[in-house]
Short mmCIF file of C-alpha atoms and ligand atoms in Angstrom, two decimals:
data_model
loop_
_atom_site.label_atom_id
_atom_site.label_comp_id
_atom_site.label_asym_id
_atom_site.label_seq_id
_atom_site.Cartn_x
_atom_site.Cartn_y
_atom_site.Cartn_z
CA UNK A 1 44.58 41.49 -56.98
CA UNK A 2 45.22 37.33 -56.65
CA UNK A 3 46.48 38.13 -53.25
CA UNK A 4 42.64 39.40 -52.92
CA UNK A 5 41.37 35.98 -54.24
CA UNK A 6 43.11 34.05 -52.22
CA UNK A 7 42.24 35.72 -48.95
CA UNK A 8 38.04 35.09 -50.13
CA UNK A 9 38.83 31.85 -50.67
CA UNK A 10 40.83 31.29 -47.69
CA UNK A 11 37.76 32.34 -45.73
CA UNK A 12 34.80 31.10 -47.67
CA UNK A 13 36.98 27.76 -46.84
CA UNK A 14 36.72 28.59 -43.37
CA UNK A 15 33.66 29.44 -43.40
CA UNK A 16 32.65 26.40 -45.22
CA UNK A 17 34.50 23.14 -42.83
CA UNK A 18 32.73 25.39 -39.36
CA UNK A 19 29.64 25.62 -40.64
CA UNK A 20 30.33 21.69 -40.96
CA UNK A 21 30.97 21.50 -37.15
CA UNK A 22 29.22 23.50 -35.15
CA UNK A 23 28.10 20.60 -33.25
CA UNK A 24 25.70 20.91 -30.56
CA UNK A 25 25.64 18.47 -28.11
CA UNK A 26 23.37 17.59 -25.10
CA UNK A 27 24.59 15.06 -22.20
CA UNK A 28 25.63 11.43 -22.97
CA UNK A 29 22.23 10.57 -21.34
CA UNK A 30 19.37 11.45 -19.73
CA UNK A 31 19.61 13.83 -16.73
CA UNK A 32 18.10 12.60 -13.81
CA UNK A 33 17.23 15.39 -10.55
CA UNK A 34 15.29 15.09 -7.51
CA UNK A 35 12.26 17.14 -7.00
CA UNK A 36 13.43 20.16 -4.59
CA UNK A 37 17.08 20.13 -6.29
CA UNK A 38 18.49 22.29 -8.53
CA UNK A 39 20.20 20.94 -11.94
CA UNK A 40 21.93 21.06 -15.05
CA UNK A 41 21.06 20.42 -18.29
CA UNK A 42 24.01 20.21 -20.66
CA UNK A 43 24.29 22.19 -23.65
CA UNK A 44 26.55 22.78 -25.40
CA UNK A 45 28.66 24.00 -28.98
CA UNK A 46 31.33 21.77 -30.57
CA UNK A 47 34.91 23.33 -30.76
CA UNK A 48 34.14 25.91 -27.15
CA UNK A 49 33.04 27.92 -30.36
CA UNK A 50 31.64 30.98 -28.49
CA UNK A 51 28.20 31.73 -28.17
CA UNK A 52 27.83 35.02 -27.09
CA UNK A 53 26.23 36.70 -30.86
CA UNK A 54 23.49 34.46 -31.03
CA UNK A 55 20.26 33.44 -29.76
CA UNK A 56 19.83 30.71 -27.32
CA UNK A 57 16.41 29.32 -26.57
CA UNK A 58 15.27 26.72 -24.36
CA UNK A 59 11.72 25.38 -24.90
CA UNK A 60 10.16 22.40 -24.14
CA UNK A 61 9.65 19.82 -27.02
CA UNK A 62 7.28 17.35 -25.73
CA UNK A 63 4.32 19.97 -25.00
CA UNK A 64 1.71 20.58 -27.44
CA UNK A 65 2.30 24.39 -27.45
CA UNK A 66 5.80 24.36 -26.99
CA UNK A 67 6.89 26.14 -23.44
CA UNK A 68 9.61 28.97 -23.41
CA UNK A 69 11.68 27.81 -20.82
CA UNK A 70 14.90 30.71 -21.44
CA UNK A 71 15.23 32.82 -23.85
CA UNK A 72 18.66 34.50 -24.44
CA UNK A 73 19.00 37.44 -27.99
CA UNK A 74 20.79 40.01 -28.10
CA UNK A 75 23.02 39.59 -25.75
CA UNK A 76 20.32 39.08 -22.42
CA UNK A 77 18.11 37.09 -21.57
CA UNK A 78 14.51 38.46 -22.77
CA UNK A 79 12.13 35.99 -20.57
CA UNK A 80 8.91 38.11 -20.92
CA UNK A 81 7.04 35.95 -23.24
CA UNK A 82 8.55 32.79 -20.64
CA UNK A 83 6.03 30.20 -19.63
CA UNK A 84 5.11 30.98 -15.71
CA UNK A 85 5.95 27.76 -14.02
CA UNK A 86 9.36 28.13 -15.25
CA UNK A 87 9.45 31.85 -13.99
CA UNK A 88 12.31 33.22 -11.70
CA UNK A 89 13.79 29.40 -11.99
CA UNK A 90 16.14 29.54 -14.97
CA UNK A 91 19.70 31.06 -15.07
CA UNK A 92 21.63 30.52 -18.35
CA UNK A 93 25.93 31.46 -17.44
CA UNK A 94 26.70 34.02 -19.64
CA UNK A 95 30.18 33.75 -18.59
CA UNK A 96 30.26 29.88 -19.87
CA UNK A 97 28.07 31.75 -23.11
CA UNK A 98 32.02 32.15 -24.09
CA UNK A 99 32.90 29.35 -24.29
CA UNK A 100 30.52 27.87 -26.27
CA UNK A 101 28.58 26.41 -22.87
CA UNK A 102 24.27 27.38 -23.06
CA UNK A 103 23.61 24.90 -20.27
CA UNK A 104 20.81 26.01 -18.57
CA UNK A 105 20.01 25.88 -15.34
CA UNK A 106 16.75 25.07 -13.19
CA UNK A 107 16.01 25.62 -9.47
CA UNK A 108 13.99 24.19 -6.69
CA UNK A 109 12.63 21.09 -9.78
CA UNK A 110 9.06 20.50 -9.58
CA UNK A 111 7.73 16.97 -10.73
CA UNK A 112 6.26 18.76 -13.65
CA UNK A 113 9.47 20.01 -15.11
CA UNK A 114 9.94 16.35 -16.19
CA UNK A 115 9.74 16.09 -19.83
CA UNK A 116 11.71 16.55 -23.39
CA UNK A 117 13.87 19.64 -23.78
CA UNK A 118 15.37 21.39 -26.89
CA UNK A 119 18.60 23.58 -26.49
CA UNK A 120 18.24 25.57 -29.98
CA UNK A 121 20.91 27.97 -31.13
CA UNK A 122 20.59 30.32 -34.08
CA UNK A 123 23.43 32.92 -35.90
CA UNK A 124 23.25 34.72 -38.20
CA UNK A 125 24.57 32.22 -40.90
CA UNK A 126 24.07 28.58 -38.84
CA UNK A 127 22.05 26.96 -36.30
CA UNK A 128 22.04 23.68 -34.58
CA UNK A 129 20.05 22.48 -31.49
CA UNK A 130 20.03 18.92 -29.37
CA UNK A 131 17.16 17.47 -27.34
CA UNK A 132 17.62 16.69 -23.32
CA UNK A 133 14.72 14.34 -21.53
CA UNK A 134 14.84 15.53 -18.22
CA UNK A 135 13.48 13.13 -15.21
CA UNK A 136 12.35 14.95 -11.86
CA UNK A 137 12.49 11.71 -9.03
CA UNK A 138 11.13 10.90 -5.71
CA UNK A 139 12.79 9.28 -2.87
CA UNK A 140 10.12 7.69 -1.69
CA UNK A 141 9.65 6.53 2.70
CA UNK A 142 11.76 3.77 4.08
CA UNK A 143 11.42 0.60 4.35
CA UNK A 144 9.06 -1.45 6.34
CA UNK A 145 9.91 -4.76 7.29
CA UNK A 146 7.97 -6.66 8.58
CA UNK A 147 8.52 -10.60 10.11
CA UNK A 148 5.74 -12.94 8.73
CA UNK A 149 6.72 -16.13 10.33
CA UNK A 150 7.68 -19.00 9.90
CA UNK A 151 7.24 -21.42 5.92
CA UNK A 152 7.34 -25.54 7.38
CA UNK A 153 11.37 -25.93 6.19
CA UNK A 154 11.93 -23.60 9.39
CA UNK A 155 12.83 -20.54 6.90
CA UNK A 156 11.66 -16.77 8.63
CA UNK A 157 9.69 -15.04 6.51
CA UNK A 158 9.65 -11.29 6.19
CA UNK A 159 8.22 -9.13 4.25
CA UNK A 160 9.47 -5.83 2.70
CA UNK A 161 7.20 -2.82 1.98
CA UNK A 162 7.63 1.07 0.63
CA UNK A 163 6.10 3.80 -0.88
CA UNK A 164 6.27 7.33 -2.58
CA UNK A 165 9.36 6.43 -5.20
CA UNK A 166 9.24 7.59 -8.86
CA UNK A 167 10.40 6.39 -10.81
CA UNK A 168 10.44 2.89 -9.65
CA UNK A 169 13.15 1.89 -7.62
CA UNK A 170 15.37 -1.02 -6.98
CA UNK A 171 14.48 -3.32 -3.77
CA UNK A 172 17.74 -5.68 -2.91
CA UNK A 173 18.03 -8.24 0.48
CA UNK A 174 20.96 -7.85 1.73
CA UNK A 175 23.06 -10.11 4.32
CA UNK A 176 25.65 -8.13 6.14
CA UNK A 177 29.22 -9.32 5.20
CA UNK A 178 27.79 -11.28 2.41
CA UNK A 179 25.41 -10.55 -1.08
CA UNK A 180 21.80 -10.07 -2.52
CA UNK A 181 19.60 -12.38 -1.47
CA UNK A 182 16.68 -12.57 -4.37
CA UNK A 183 13.39 -12.38 -3.14
CA UNK A 184 10.58 -14.77 -3.75
CA UNK A 185 7.56 -12.25 -4.63
CA UNK A 186 8.34 -8.83 -5.46
CA UNK A 187 4.85 -6.61 -5.77
CA UNK A 188 4.75 -3.31 -7.86
CA UNK A 189 2.02 -0.80 -7.74
CA UNK A 190 1.60 3.18 -9.21
CA UNK A 191 -0.79 5.52 -7.82
CA UNK A 192 -0.56 9.01 -6.86
CA UNK A 193 1.92 9.34 -5.00
CA UNK A 194 4.07 7.32 -7.71
CA UNK A 195 5.42 3.39 -7.10
CA UNK A 196 5.20 0.91 -4.21
CA UNK A 197 6.96 -2.13 -3.77
CA UNK A 198 6.48 -5.33 -1.74
CA UNK A 199 9.15 -7.80 -2.01
CA UNK A 200 9.33 -11.36 0.25
CA UNK A 201 12.06 -13.12 1.10
CA UNK A 202 12.63 -16.84 3.31
CA UNK A 203 16.14 -16.94 5.50
CA UNK A 204 17.73 -19.60 6.67
CA UNK A 205 18.66 -19.10 10.26
CA UNK A 206 22.00 -18.12 9.50
CA UNK A 207 21.43 -15.14 7.86
CA UNK A 208 21.90 -12.88 10.79
CA UNK A 209 21.42 -9.56 10.16
CA UNK A 210 19.66 -8.76 6.57
CA UNK A 211 19.25 -5.50 5.03
CA UNK A 212 16.84 -4.58 3.19
CA UNK A 213 17.56 -1.20 0.74
CA UNK A 214 15.03 0.14 -1.58
CA UNK A 215 17.59 2.48 -4.91
CA UNK A 216 16.91 4.84 -6.36
CA UNK A 217 19.21 6.50 -9.18
CA UNK A 218 22.49 7.26 -6.23
CA UNK A 219 20.21 7.43 -4.12
CA UNK A 220 19.36 5.21 -0.69
CA UNK A 221 16.82 4.24 1.83
CA UNK A 222 17.73 0.30 3.72
CA UNK A 223 16.51 -0.80 7.18
CA UNK A 224 18.03 -3.50 9.25
CA UNK A 225 16.62 -6.63 11.03
CA UNK A 226 18.44 -8.71 13.22
CA UNK A 227 16.92 -12.61 14.18
CA UNK A 228 18.26 -14.29 17.48
CA UNK A 229 19.13 -17.88 17.21
CA UNK A 230 16.17 -17.92 20.28
CA UNK A 231 12.84 -17.51 16.97
CA UNK A 232 14.02 -19.97 15.27
CA UNK A 233 14.44 -22.45 18.94
CA UNK A 234 11.21 -20.90 19.14
CA UNK A 235 9.89 -21.98 15.61
CA UNK A 236 11.26 -26.17 16.56
CA UNK A 237 10.38 -26.54 19.84
CA UNK A 238 6.76 -25.49 18.34
CA UNK A 239 7.69 -27.31 14.47
CA UNK A 240 7.64 -30.78 17.68
CA UNK A 241 4.71 -29.11 20.01
CA UNK A 242 2.47 -28.67 16.98
CA UNK A 243 0.61 -32.55 16.54
CA UNK A 244 0.65 -33.23 20.34
CA UNK A 245 -1.37 -29.97 20.10
CA UNK A 246 -3.12 -30.83 16.81
CA UNK A 247 -4.39 -34.06 19.38
CA UNK A 248 -5.07 -31.72 22.70
CA UNK A 249 -6.83 -29.21 20.44
CA UNK A 250 -9.37 -32.27 18.89
CA UNK A 251 -9.92 -33.86 21.83
CA UNK A 252 -11.34 -30.10 23.81
CA UNK A 253 -12.91 -29.79 20.24
CA UNK A 254 -15.44 -32.50 20.91
CA UNK A 255 -15.41 -32.12 24.57
CA UNK A 256 -16.67 -28.54 23.83
CA UNK A 257 -18.78 -29.36 21.58
CA UNK A 258 -20.30 -32.08 23.87
CA UNK A 259 -21.26 -29.59 26.51
CA UNK A 260 -22.13 -27.26 25.08
CA UNK A 261 -24.29 -29.77 22.85
CA UNK A 262 -25.80 -30.80 26.54
CA UNK A 263 -26.17 -27.29 27.76
CA UNK A 264 -28.79 -26.52 24.76
CA UNK A 265 -30.48 -29.66 25.63
CA UNK A 266 -30.61 -28.52 29.91
CA UNK A 267 -31.68 -24.79 28.50
CA UNK A 268 -34.48 -26.05 26.18
CA UNK A 269 -35.56 -28.45 29.46
CA UNK A 270 -35.56 -25.53 31.23
CA UNK A 271 -37.78 -23.21 29.05
CA UNK A 272 -39.73 -26.68 28.78
CA UNK A 273 -40.58 -26.76 31.86
CA UNK A 274 -40.97 -22.58 33.22
CA UNK A 275 -44.21 -23.16 30.53
CA UNK A 276 -45.52 -26.02 32.12
CA UNK A 277 -45.59 -24.34 35.24
CA UNK A 278 -46.81 -20.57 33.78
CA UNK A 279 -49.57 -22.30 32.16
CA UNK A 280 -50.56 -24.58 35.39
CA UNK A 281 -49.96 -21.17 36.59
CA UNK A 282 -52.68 -19.34 34.33
CA UNK A 283 -55.50 -22.07 35.08
CA UNK A 284 -55.07 -22.67 38.98
CA UNK A 285 -56.56 -18.63 38.52
CA UNK A 286 -59.67 -19.83 36.91
CA UNK A 287 -62.18 -20.52 39.09
CA UNK A 288 -62.75 -24.18 38.64
CA UNK A 289 -60.10 -25.53 39.25
CA UNK A 290 -59.66 -24.58 43.09
CA UNK A 291 -63.43 -26.63 43.20
CA UNK A 292 -61.92 -29.87 41.68
CA UNK A 293 -59.32 -29.86 44.46
CA UNK A 294 -61.89 -28.51 47.68
CA UNK A 295 -64.27 -31.50 46.44
CA UNK A 296 -61.28 -33.67 45.68
CA UNK A 297 -59.99 -32.43 49.43
CA UNK A 298 -62.93 -33.61 50.60
CA UNK A 299 -63.49 -36.83 48.82
CA UNK A 300 -59.92 -38.49 50.26
CA UNK A 301 -60.97 -37.47 54.07
CA UNK A 302 -64.89 -39.06 54.11
CA UNK A 303 -62.51 -42.00 52.00
CA UNK A 304 -60.61 -41.70 54.95
CA UNK A 305 -63.42 -41.20 56.96
CA UNK A 306 -65.83 -43.10 56.00
CA UNK A 307 -66.70 -46.61 57.11
CA UNK A 308 -68.27 -47.98 53.49
CA UNK A 309 -64.98 -46.78 51.41
CA UNK A 310 -65.93 -48.73 48.42
CA UNK A 311 -69.15 -46.85 47.79
CA UNK A 312 -67.38 -43.14 49.14
CA UNK A 313 -65.17 -44.06 45.86
CA UNK A 314 -67.30 -45.13 43.82
CA UNK A 315 -68.55 -41.33 44.69
CA UNK A 316 -65.03 -40.01 44.78
CA UNK A 317 -65.02 -40.92 41.10
CA UNK A 318 -68.27 -39.51 40.20
CA UNK A 319 -68.42 -36.12 41.40
CA UNK A 320 -64.93 -35.49 39.39
CA UNK A 321 -66.03 -36.80 36.17
CA UNK A 322 -68.99 -34.11 37.56
CA UNK A 323 -66.17 -31.31 37.77
CA UNK A 324 -64.56 -31.95 34.97
CA UNK A 325 -67.58 -31.50 32.66
CA UNK A 326 -68.47 -27.98 33.83
CA UNK A 327 -65.48 -26.96 32.91
CA UNK A 328 -65.59 -28.46 29.52
CA UNK A 329 -66.50 -25.55 27.70
C1 NAG B 401 -1.35 17.27 -27.68
O1 NAG B 401 -2.20 16.27 -28.15
C2 NAG B 401 -2.36 15.30 -28.97
C3 NAG B 401 -3.62 15.00 -29.87
O2 NAG B 401 -4.14 16.19 -30.63
C4 NAG B 401 -2.29 14.46 -27.26
O3 NAG B 401 -2.96 13.28 -27.94
C5 NAG B 401 -1.66 14.61 -26.51
O4 NAG B 401 -1.94 14.23 -25.40
C6 NAG B 401 -1.23 16.19 -26.47
N1 NAG B 401 -0.13 16.03 -25.21
C7 NAG B 401 -0.19 17.07 -24.50
C8 NAG B 401 1.66 16.59 -24.17
O5 NAG B 401 -0.44 17.15 -24.20
C1 NAG B 402 6.77 37.79 -26.95
O1 NAG B 402 5.98 37.48 -27.92
C2 NAG B 402 4.88 38.48 -28.46
C3 NAG B 402 3.72 38.04 -29.50
O2 NAG B 402 4.67 37.03 -29.69
C4 NAG B 402 5.86 39.02 -29.57
O3 NAG B 402 5.15 39.77 -30.06
C5 NAG B 402 7.35 39.20 -28.87
O4 NAG B 402 8.77 39.95 -29.08
C6 NAG B 402 7.72 38.66 -27.56
N1 NAG B 402 9.19 39.57 -25.95
C7 NAG B 402 10.32 38.31 -27.14
C8 NAG B 402 11.36 39.45 -25.82
O5 NAG B 402 11.05 37.26 -27.46
C1 NAG B 403 29.29 24.77 -18.46
O1 NAG B 403 28.13 25.75 -17.47
C2 NAG B 403 27.47 25.15 -16.55
C3 NAG B 403 26.94 26.13 -15.49
O2 NAG B 403 25.86 26.65 -16.41
C4 NAG B 403 29.02 24.13 -15.61
O3 NAG B 403 28.19 23.53 -14.85
C5 NAG B 403 28.40 23.40 -16.43
O4 NAG B 403 30.26 21.96 -16.14
C6 NAG B 403 29.96 23.61 -17.78
N1 NAG B 403 29.83 23.20 -18.70
C7 NAG B 403 30.94 22.81 -19.21
C8 NAG B 403 31.50 21.74 -19.75
O5 NAG B 403 32.13 23.35 -19.34
C1 NAG B 404 -68.31 -32.84 52.36
C2 NAG B 404 -68.96 -34.17 52.68
O1 NAG B 404 -69.52 -34.78 51.38
N1 NAG B 404 -69.86 -34.58 53.51
C3 NAG B 404 -70.00 -36.06 52.79
C4 NAG B 404 -69.56 -37.68 53.46
O2 NAG B 404 -70.48 -38.26 53.28
C5 NAG B 404 -71.22 -38.76 53.75
C6 NAG B 404 -72.23 -39.66 53.94
O3 NAG B 404 -71.94 -40.95 53.87
C7 NAG B 404 -71.96 -37.61 53.31
O4 NAG B 404 -73.23 -37.67 53.91
C8 NAG B 404 -71.91 -36.44 53.62
O5 NAG B 404 -72.24 -34.85 53.24
#
């Protein structure tokens, strides 16, 4: 009897200490995977106690109607009520369950998989859970470096940009065989295609090879630009020539302005001239004008032929007057 009591005590004591130490643990930090990859969402029971006889339930804890991701119960997977979006993409390693490992393998990760997951483990006498935060990354386009001319101190301005990243990536400028250079300006925008980044930097001639690197976790895309001393020499030449060019340019501008002004004046004169000609032609076409001319000619003939030229002139004036009177409306 004593022995039995002792055994009962030991068993209950052991059970008590066990339920204290049954603890479900998740990953140390957030879990990250790129869209399209497979991922393992870690979840296990401390001390490696088998969970084969237990119930293991994985579900989304951040959605209002908590979606069932995977269910293991009565020694098998029971996924009739599994959320449609996880169909055929989840797997619990049954051998690992013996070692208290209830990690879930999720295949071909989608962007919509990002969120918080709960791993809930339940036995007849005990239950516990852990939450796993999962982030789905997208690698964007390779960075593009644009040469944006020189600033007034002769530094070459460079711009590096890339789009389509998720979450926000890190951009850095690195000199080959040297250290990092800090960006002068940095812009980040977010739209439906993810994050786009744009950084600028101004570099001196001594930096020959500059890399623009964009990192997302342990993924990286980079572009290299190699500058030649010719570029910088070109700038120095143009820096010296610049004042001369400005003066010459100004002078040329004045000349062109004068020319244009003259040209316009000329055009106006020509138009006026044409208008006068046109008006004259119109007048000539009316009947009375030829009369004037005829009479005048006659008068002139008379003036040269006439013996008394004074009389003739008087007559001429007189005739002219008469004719002009006729033309008046
Ligand atoms: C859950 O519901 C609340 C209000 O009922 C809403 O504000 C929230 O956006 C919802 N969350 C999701 C993930 O649907
Ligand atoms: C699925 O859901 C229905 C209704 O909630 C429930 O009766 C059934 O037991 C569930 N199936 C499993 C395998 O859990
Ligand atoms: C748990 O199982 C998964 C496979 O489902 C494996 O990748 C992982 O390494 C296991 N974890 C431990 C701690 O053994
Ligand atoms: C054509 C014409 O008008 N001729 C005149 C020239 O002058 C004489 C008088 O000097 C006139 O008689 C003519 O009629």
